[in-house]
Coordinates of N, CA and C in Angstrom, one line a residue:
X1 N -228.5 100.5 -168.2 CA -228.4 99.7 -166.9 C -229.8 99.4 -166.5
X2 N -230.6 100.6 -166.8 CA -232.4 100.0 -165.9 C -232.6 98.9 -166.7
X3 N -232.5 99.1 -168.2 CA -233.0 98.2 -169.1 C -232.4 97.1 -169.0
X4 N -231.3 96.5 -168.7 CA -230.8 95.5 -168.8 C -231.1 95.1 -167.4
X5 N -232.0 95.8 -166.1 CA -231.7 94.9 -164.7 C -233.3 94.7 -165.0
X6 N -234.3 95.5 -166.0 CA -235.2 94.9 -166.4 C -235.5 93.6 -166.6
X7 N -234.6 93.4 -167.8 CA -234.3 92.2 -168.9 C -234.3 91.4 -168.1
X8 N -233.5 91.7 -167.0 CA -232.7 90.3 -166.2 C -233.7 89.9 -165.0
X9 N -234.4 90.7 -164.8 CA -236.1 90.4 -163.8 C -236.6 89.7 -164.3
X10 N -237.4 89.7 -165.7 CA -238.7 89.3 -166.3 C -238.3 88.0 -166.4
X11 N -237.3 87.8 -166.7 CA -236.8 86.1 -167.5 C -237.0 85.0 -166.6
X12 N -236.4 85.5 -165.1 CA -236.6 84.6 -164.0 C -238.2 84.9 -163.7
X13 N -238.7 85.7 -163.2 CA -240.1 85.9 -163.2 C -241.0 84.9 -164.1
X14 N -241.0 85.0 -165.6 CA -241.5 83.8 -166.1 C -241.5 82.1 -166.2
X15 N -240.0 82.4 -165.8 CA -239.4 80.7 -165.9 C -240.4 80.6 -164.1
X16 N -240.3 81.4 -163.4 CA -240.8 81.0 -161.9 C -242.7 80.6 -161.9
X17 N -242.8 81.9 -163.1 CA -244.7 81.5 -163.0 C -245.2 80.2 -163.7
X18 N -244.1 79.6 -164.7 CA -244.3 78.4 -165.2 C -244.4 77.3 -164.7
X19 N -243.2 77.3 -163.9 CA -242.9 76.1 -162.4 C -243.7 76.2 -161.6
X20 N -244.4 77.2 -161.0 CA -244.9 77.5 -160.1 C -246.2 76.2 -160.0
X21 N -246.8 76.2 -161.0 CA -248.2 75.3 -160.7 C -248.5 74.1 -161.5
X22 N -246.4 73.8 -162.0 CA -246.4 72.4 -162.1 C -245.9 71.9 -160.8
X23 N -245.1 72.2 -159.6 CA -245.0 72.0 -158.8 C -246.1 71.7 -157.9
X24 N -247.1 72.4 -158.2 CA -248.1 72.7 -157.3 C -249.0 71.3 -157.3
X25 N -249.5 71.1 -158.9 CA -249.9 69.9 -159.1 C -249.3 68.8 -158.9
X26 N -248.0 68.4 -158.6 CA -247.3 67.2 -158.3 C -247.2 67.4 -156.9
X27 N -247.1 68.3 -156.2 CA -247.4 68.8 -154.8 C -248.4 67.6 -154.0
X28 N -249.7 67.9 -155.1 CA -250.8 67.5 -154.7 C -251.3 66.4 -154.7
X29 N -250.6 65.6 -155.6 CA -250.7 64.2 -156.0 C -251.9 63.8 -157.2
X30 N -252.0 63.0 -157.6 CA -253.3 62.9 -158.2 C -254.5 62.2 -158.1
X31 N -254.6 62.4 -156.6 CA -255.8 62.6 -155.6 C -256.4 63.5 -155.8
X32 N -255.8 64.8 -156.4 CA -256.5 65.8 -156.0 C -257.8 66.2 -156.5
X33 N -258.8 67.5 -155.6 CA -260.1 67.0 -155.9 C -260.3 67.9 -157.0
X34 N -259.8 68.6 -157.8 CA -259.9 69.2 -159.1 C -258.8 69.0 -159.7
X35 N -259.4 70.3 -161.1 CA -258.3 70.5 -162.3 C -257.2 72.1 -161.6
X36 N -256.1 71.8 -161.8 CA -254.8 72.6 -161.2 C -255.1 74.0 -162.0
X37 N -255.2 75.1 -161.9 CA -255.8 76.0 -162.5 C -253.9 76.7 -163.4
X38 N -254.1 77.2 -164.3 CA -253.0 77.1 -165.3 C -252.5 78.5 -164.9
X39 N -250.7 79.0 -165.1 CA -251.1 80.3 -165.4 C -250.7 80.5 -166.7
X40 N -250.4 80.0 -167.9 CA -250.6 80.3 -169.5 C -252.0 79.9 -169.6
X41 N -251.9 81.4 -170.7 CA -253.2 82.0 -171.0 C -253.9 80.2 -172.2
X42 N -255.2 79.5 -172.1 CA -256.0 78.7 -172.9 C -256.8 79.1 -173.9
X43 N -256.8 80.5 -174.3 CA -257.5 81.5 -175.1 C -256.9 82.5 -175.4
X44 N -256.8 83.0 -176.8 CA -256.6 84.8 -177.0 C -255.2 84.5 -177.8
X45 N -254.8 85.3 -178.2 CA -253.5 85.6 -179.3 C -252.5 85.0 -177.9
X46 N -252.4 85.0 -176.7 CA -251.0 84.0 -176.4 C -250.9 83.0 -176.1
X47 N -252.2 82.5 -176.5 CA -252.3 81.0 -176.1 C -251.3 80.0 -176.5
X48 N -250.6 80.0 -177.8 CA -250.3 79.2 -178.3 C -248.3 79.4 -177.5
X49 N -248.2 80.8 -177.2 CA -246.8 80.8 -176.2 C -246.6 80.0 -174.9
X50 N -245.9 79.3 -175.1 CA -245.2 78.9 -173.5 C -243.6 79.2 -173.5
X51 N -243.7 79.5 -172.0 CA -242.2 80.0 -172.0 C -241.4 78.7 -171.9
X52 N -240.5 78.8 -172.5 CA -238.9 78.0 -172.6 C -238.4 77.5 -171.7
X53 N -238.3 76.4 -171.3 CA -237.6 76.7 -169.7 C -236.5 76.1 -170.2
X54 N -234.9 76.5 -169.6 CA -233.8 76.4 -169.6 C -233.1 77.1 -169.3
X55 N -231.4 76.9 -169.5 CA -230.8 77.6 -169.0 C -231.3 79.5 -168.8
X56 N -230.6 80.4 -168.1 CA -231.1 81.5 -167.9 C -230.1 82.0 -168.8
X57 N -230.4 83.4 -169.5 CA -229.5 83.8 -170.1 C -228.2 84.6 -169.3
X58 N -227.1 85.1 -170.4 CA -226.2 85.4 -169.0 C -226.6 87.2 -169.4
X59 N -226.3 87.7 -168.6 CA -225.9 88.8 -169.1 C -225.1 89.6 -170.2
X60 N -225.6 90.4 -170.8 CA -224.5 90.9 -172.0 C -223.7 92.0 -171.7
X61 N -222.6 92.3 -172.3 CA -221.7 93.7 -172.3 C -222.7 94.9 -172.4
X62 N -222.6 96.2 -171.5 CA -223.0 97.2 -172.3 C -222.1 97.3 -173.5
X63 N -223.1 97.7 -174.8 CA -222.3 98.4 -176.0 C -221.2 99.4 -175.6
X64 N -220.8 99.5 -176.8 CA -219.3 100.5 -176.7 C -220.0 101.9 -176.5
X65 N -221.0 102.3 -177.2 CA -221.5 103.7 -177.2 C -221.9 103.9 -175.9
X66 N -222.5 103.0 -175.2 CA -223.0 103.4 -173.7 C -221.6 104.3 -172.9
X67 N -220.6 103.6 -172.8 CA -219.4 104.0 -171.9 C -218.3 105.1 -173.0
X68 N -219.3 105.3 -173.7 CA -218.2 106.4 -174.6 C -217.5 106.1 -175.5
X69 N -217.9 105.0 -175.6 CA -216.9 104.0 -177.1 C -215.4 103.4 -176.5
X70 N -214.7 103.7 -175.5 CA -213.8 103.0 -175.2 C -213.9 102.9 -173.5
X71 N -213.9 101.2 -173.7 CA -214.0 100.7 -172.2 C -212.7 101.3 -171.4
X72 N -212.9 100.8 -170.2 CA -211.9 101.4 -169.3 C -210.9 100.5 -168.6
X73 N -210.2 100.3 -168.7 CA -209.3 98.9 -168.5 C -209.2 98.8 -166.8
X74 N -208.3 97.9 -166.4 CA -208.6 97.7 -165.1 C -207.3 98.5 -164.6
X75 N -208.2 99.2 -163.5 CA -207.3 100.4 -162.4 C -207.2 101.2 -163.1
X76 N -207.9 101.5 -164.3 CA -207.8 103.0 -165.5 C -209.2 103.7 -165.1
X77 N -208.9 105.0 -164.5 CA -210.1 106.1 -164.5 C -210.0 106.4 -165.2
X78 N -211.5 106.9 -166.0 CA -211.9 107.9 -167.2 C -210.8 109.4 -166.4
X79 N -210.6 110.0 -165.2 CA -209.9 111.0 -164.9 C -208.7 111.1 -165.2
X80 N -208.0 109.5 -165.5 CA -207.0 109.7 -165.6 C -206.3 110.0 -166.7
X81 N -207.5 109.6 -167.7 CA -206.9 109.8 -169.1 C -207.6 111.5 -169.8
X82 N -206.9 112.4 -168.8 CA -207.6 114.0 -169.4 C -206.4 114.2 -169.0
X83 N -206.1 115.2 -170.2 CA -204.8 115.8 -169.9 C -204.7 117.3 -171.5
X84 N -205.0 118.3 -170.9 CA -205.2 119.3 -171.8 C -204.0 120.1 -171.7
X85 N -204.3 121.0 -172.9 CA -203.4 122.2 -173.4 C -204.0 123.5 -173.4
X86 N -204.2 124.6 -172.3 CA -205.2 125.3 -172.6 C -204.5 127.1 -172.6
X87 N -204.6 127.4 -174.0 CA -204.0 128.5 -174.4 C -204.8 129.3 -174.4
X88 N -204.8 130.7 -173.9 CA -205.6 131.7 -173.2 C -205.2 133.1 -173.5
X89 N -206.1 134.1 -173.8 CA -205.4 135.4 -174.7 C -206.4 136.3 -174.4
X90 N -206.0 137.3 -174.8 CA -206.5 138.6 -174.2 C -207.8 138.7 -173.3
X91 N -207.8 138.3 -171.9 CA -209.0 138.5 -171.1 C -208.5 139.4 -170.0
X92 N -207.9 140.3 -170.2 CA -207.6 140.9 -169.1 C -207.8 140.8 -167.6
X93 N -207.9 139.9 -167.4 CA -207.9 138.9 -165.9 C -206.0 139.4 -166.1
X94 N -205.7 139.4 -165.0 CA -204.0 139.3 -164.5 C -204.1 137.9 -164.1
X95 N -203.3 137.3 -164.7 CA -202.9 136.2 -164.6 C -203.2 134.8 -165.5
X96 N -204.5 135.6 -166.0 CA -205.7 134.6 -166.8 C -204.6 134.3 -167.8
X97 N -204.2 134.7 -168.6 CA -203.4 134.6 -170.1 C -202.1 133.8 -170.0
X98 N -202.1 132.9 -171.4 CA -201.0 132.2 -171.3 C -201.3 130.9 -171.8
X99 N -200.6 129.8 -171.4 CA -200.4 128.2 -171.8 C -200.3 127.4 -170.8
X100 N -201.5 126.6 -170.7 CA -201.2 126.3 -169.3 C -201.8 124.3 -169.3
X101 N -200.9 123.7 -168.9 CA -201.3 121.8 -168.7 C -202.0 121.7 -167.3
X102 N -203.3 121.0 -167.7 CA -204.5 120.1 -167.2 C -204.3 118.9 -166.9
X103 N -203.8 117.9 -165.7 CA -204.0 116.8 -166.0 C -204.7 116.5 -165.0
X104 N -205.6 115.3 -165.1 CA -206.5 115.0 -164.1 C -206.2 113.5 -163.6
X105 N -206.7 113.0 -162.4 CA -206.1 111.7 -162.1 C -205.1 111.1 -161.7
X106 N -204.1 111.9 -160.7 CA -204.6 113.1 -160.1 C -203.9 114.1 -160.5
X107 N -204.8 115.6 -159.9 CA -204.5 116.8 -160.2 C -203.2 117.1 -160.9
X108 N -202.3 117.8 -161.8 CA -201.3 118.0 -161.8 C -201.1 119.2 -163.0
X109 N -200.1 119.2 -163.1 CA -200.0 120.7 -164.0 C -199.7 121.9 -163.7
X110 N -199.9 123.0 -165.0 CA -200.0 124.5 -164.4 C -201.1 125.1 -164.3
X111 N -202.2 124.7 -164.5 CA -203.2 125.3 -164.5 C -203.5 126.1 -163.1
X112 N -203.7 127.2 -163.3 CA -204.4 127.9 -161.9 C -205.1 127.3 -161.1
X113 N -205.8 126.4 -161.4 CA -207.2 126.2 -160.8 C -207.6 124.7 -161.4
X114 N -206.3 124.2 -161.2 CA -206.2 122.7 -161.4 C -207.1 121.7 -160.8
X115 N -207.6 121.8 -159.6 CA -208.7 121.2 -159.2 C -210.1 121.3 -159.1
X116 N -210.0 122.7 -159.0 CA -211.4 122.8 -159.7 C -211.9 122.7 -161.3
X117 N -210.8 122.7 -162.1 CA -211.0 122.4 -163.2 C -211.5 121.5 -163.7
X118 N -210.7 120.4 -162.7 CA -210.7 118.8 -162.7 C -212.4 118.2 -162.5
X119 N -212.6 118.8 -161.3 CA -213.6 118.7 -161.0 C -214.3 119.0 -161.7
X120 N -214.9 119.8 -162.3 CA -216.1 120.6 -163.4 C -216.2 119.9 -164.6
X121 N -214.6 119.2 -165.2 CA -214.2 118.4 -166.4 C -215.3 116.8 -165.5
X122 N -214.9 116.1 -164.4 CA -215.7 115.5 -164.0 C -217.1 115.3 -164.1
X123 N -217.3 116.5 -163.3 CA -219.2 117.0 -163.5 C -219.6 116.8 -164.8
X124 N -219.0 117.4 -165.4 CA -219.6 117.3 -167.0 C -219.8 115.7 -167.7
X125 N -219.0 114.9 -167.1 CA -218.7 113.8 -167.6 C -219.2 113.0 -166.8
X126 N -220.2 113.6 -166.1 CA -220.9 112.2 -165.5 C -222.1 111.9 -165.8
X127 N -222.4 112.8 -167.2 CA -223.5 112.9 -167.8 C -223.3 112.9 -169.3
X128 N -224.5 112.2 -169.7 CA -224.5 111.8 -170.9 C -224.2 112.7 -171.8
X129 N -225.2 114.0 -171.7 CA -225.2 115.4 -172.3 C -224.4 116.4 -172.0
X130 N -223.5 115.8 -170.9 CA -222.2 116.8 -170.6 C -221.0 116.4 -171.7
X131 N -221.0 115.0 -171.9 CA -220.1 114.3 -172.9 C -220.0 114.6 -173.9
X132 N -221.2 114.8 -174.6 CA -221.6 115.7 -175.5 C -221.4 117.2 -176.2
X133 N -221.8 117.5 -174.9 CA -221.9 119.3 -175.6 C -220.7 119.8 -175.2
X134 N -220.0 119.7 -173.9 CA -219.0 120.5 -173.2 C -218.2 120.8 -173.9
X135 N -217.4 120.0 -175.2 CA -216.2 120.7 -176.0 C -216.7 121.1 -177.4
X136 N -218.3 121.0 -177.7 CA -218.9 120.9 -178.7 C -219.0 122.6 -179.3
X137 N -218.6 122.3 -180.4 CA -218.7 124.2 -181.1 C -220.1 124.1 -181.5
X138 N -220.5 125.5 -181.3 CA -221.6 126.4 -181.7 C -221.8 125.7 -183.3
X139 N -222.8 125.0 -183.7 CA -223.0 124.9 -184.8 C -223.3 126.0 -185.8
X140 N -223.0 126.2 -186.9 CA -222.7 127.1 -188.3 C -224.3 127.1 -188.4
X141 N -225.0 128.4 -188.4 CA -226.2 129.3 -188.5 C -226.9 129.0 -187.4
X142 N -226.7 128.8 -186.1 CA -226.8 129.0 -184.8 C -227.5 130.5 -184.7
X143 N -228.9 130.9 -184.4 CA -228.5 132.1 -183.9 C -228.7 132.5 -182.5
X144 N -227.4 133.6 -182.4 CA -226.7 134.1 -181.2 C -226.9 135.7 -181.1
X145 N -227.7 135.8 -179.7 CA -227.5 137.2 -179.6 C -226.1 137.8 -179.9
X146 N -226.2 139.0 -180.4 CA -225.0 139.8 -181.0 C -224.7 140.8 -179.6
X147 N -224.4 140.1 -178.8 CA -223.8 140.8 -176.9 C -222.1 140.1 -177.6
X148 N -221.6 141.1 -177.4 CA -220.0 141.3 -177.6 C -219.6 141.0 -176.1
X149 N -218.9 139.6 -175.8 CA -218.2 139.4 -174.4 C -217.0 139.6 -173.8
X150 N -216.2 140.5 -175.1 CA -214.8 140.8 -175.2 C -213.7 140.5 -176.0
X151 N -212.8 140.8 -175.9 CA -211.9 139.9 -177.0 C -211.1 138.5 -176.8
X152 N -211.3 138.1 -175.5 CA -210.4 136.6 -174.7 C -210.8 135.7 -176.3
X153 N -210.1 135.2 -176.1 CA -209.8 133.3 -176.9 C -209.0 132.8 -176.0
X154 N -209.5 131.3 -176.2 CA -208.8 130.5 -175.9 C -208.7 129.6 -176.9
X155 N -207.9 128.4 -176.7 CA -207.5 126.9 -177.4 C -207.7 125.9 -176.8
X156 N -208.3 124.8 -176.7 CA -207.8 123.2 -175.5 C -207.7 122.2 -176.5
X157 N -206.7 122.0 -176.6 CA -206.1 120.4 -177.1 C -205.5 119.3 -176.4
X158 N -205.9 118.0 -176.2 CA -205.6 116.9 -175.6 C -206.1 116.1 -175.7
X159 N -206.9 115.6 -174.2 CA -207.6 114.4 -174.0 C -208.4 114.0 -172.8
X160 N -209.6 114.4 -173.1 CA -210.6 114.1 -172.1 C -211.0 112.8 -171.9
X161 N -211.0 111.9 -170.6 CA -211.8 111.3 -170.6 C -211.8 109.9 -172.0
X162 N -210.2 109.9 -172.5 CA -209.8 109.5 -173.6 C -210.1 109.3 -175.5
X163 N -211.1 110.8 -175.0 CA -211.7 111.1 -176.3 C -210.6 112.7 -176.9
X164 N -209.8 112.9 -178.1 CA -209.2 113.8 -178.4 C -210.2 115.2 -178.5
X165 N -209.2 116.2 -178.1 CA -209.8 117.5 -177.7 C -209.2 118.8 -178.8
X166 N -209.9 119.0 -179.7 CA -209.1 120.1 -179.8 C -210.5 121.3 -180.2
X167 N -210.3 122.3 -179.4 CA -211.3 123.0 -180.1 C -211.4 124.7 -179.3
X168 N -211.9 125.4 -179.9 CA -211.6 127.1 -179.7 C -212.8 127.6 -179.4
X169 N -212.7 128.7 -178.3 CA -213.5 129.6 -177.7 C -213.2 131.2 -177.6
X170 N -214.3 131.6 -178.1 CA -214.2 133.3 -177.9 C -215.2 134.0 -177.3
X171 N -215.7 134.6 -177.0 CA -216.7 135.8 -176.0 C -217.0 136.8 -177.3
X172 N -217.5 136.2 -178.8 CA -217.7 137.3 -179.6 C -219.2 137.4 -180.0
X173 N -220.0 136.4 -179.2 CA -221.2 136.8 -179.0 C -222.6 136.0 -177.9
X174 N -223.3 135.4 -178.1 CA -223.9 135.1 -176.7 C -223.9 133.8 -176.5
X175 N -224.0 133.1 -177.6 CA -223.6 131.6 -177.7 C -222.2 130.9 -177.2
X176 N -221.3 131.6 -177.9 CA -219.6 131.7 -177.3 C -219.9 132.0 -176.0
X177 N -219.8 133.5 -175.7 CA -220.1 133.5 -174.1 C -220.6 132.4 -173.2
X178 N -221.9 131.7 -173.4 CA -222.5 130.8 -173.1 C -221.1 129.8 -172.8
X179 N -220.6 128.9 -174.2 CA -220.3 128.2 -174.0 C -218.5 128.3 -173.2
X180 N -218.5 129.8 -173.1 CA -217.1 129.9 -172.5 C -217.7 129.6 -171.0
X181 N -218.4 130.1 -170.2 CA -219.2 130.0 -169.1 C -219.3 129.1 -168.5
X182 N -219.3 128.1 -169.5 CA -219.7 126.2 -169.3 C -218.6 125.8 -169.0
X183 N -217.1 126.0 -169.5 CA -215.7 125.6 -169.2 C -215.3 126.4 -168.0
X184 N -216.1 127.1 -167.3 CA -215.3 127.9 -166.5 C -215.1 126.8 -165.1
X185 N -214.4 126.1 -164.7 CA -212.7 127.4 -164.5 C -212.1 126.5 -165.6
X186 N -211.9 125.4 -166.1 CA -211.3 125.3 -167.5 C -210.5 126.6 -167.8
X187 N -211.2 127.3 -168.2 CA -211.3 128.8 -168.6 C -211.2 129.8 -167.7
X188 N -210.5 130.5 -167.6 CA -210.7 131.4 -166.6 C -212.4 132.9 -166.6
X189 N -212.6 132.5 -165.5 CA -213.8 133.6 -165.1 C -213.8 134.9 -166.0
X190 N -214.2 135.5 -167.1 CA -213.8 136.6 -167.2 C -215.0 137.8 -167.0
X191 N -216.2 137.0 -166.4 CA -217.6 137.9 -166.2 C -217.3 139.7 -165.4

């Protein structure tokens, strides 16, 4: 977005310093008691550039990768298309365990903690690097402190944000922990 309100500054900016001191000179008539002083450079490697004058350009689409690869249609929130499957196992939390539906856009389901979930699935998604990492596994020779966080698993399968979700968490060492941490309340608290 900066770069493109850049893009779309400079272009008028130039077409304006061009016109600027041909107007000036016809302004003046050619009475005038000198030479109109220029602003393209008469020397040096840009001498030979003049800017274009014509139409302006229009603006372009952001790319698909900017917005996640799938635009958002009209009256469609990214919230509304999250809707998870989140299966939960031995954390000794009362209550924590079990199968429980996520939907966001609005709130709805069994989740315990449906709105805060919602919310935190939000947070994460309002950033580039939350998009990213939040359902992302521990990559293979990662190393992780060997701190045992208990025996909980979980599962989440669905649909974030209209990107498919399926993927598993455990507390069987510091990196897991970490990223069970990051889902919480997704996940239930088990610290």
């Amino acid at each position: 977005m900066l770069r493109r309100l850049a893009l779309s500054a400079v272009v008028p900016l130039a077409v304006l310093a061009a016109a600027v001191p041909a107007s000036t000179a016809t302004a003046s008539g050619s009475a005038s008691s000198g030479p109109v002083p220029s602003v393209a450079p008469t020397s040096g490697p840009f001498a030979a550039a003049r800017p274009a004058l014509g139409p302006l350009p229009m603006p372009l689409p952001l790319p698909g990768f900017l917005d996640g690869g799938e635009g958002t249609g009209a009256g469609e929130t990214d919230e509304a298309r999250t809707r998870l499957t989140v299966s939960v196992e031995n954390t000794g939390v009362p209550g924590a365990d079990g199968t429980f539906e996520l939907e966001c856009g609005p709130t709805g389901g069994t989740h315990p903690e449906g709105q805060a979930a919602c919310d935190r699935l939000a947070e994460a998604g309002a950033t580039r690097a939350g998009r990213q990492e939040l359902f992302r596994e521990t990559p293979e020779g990662t190393m992780c402190t060997m701190i045992h966080g208990g025996d909980a698993t979980a599962r989440i399968v669905g649909t974030w944000e209209g990107r498919a979700v399926d993927t598993t968490a455990s507390r069987r060492d510091g990196c897991e922990i970490a990223r069970w941490n990051s889902l919480v309340p997704v996940l239930p608290d088990v610290r």
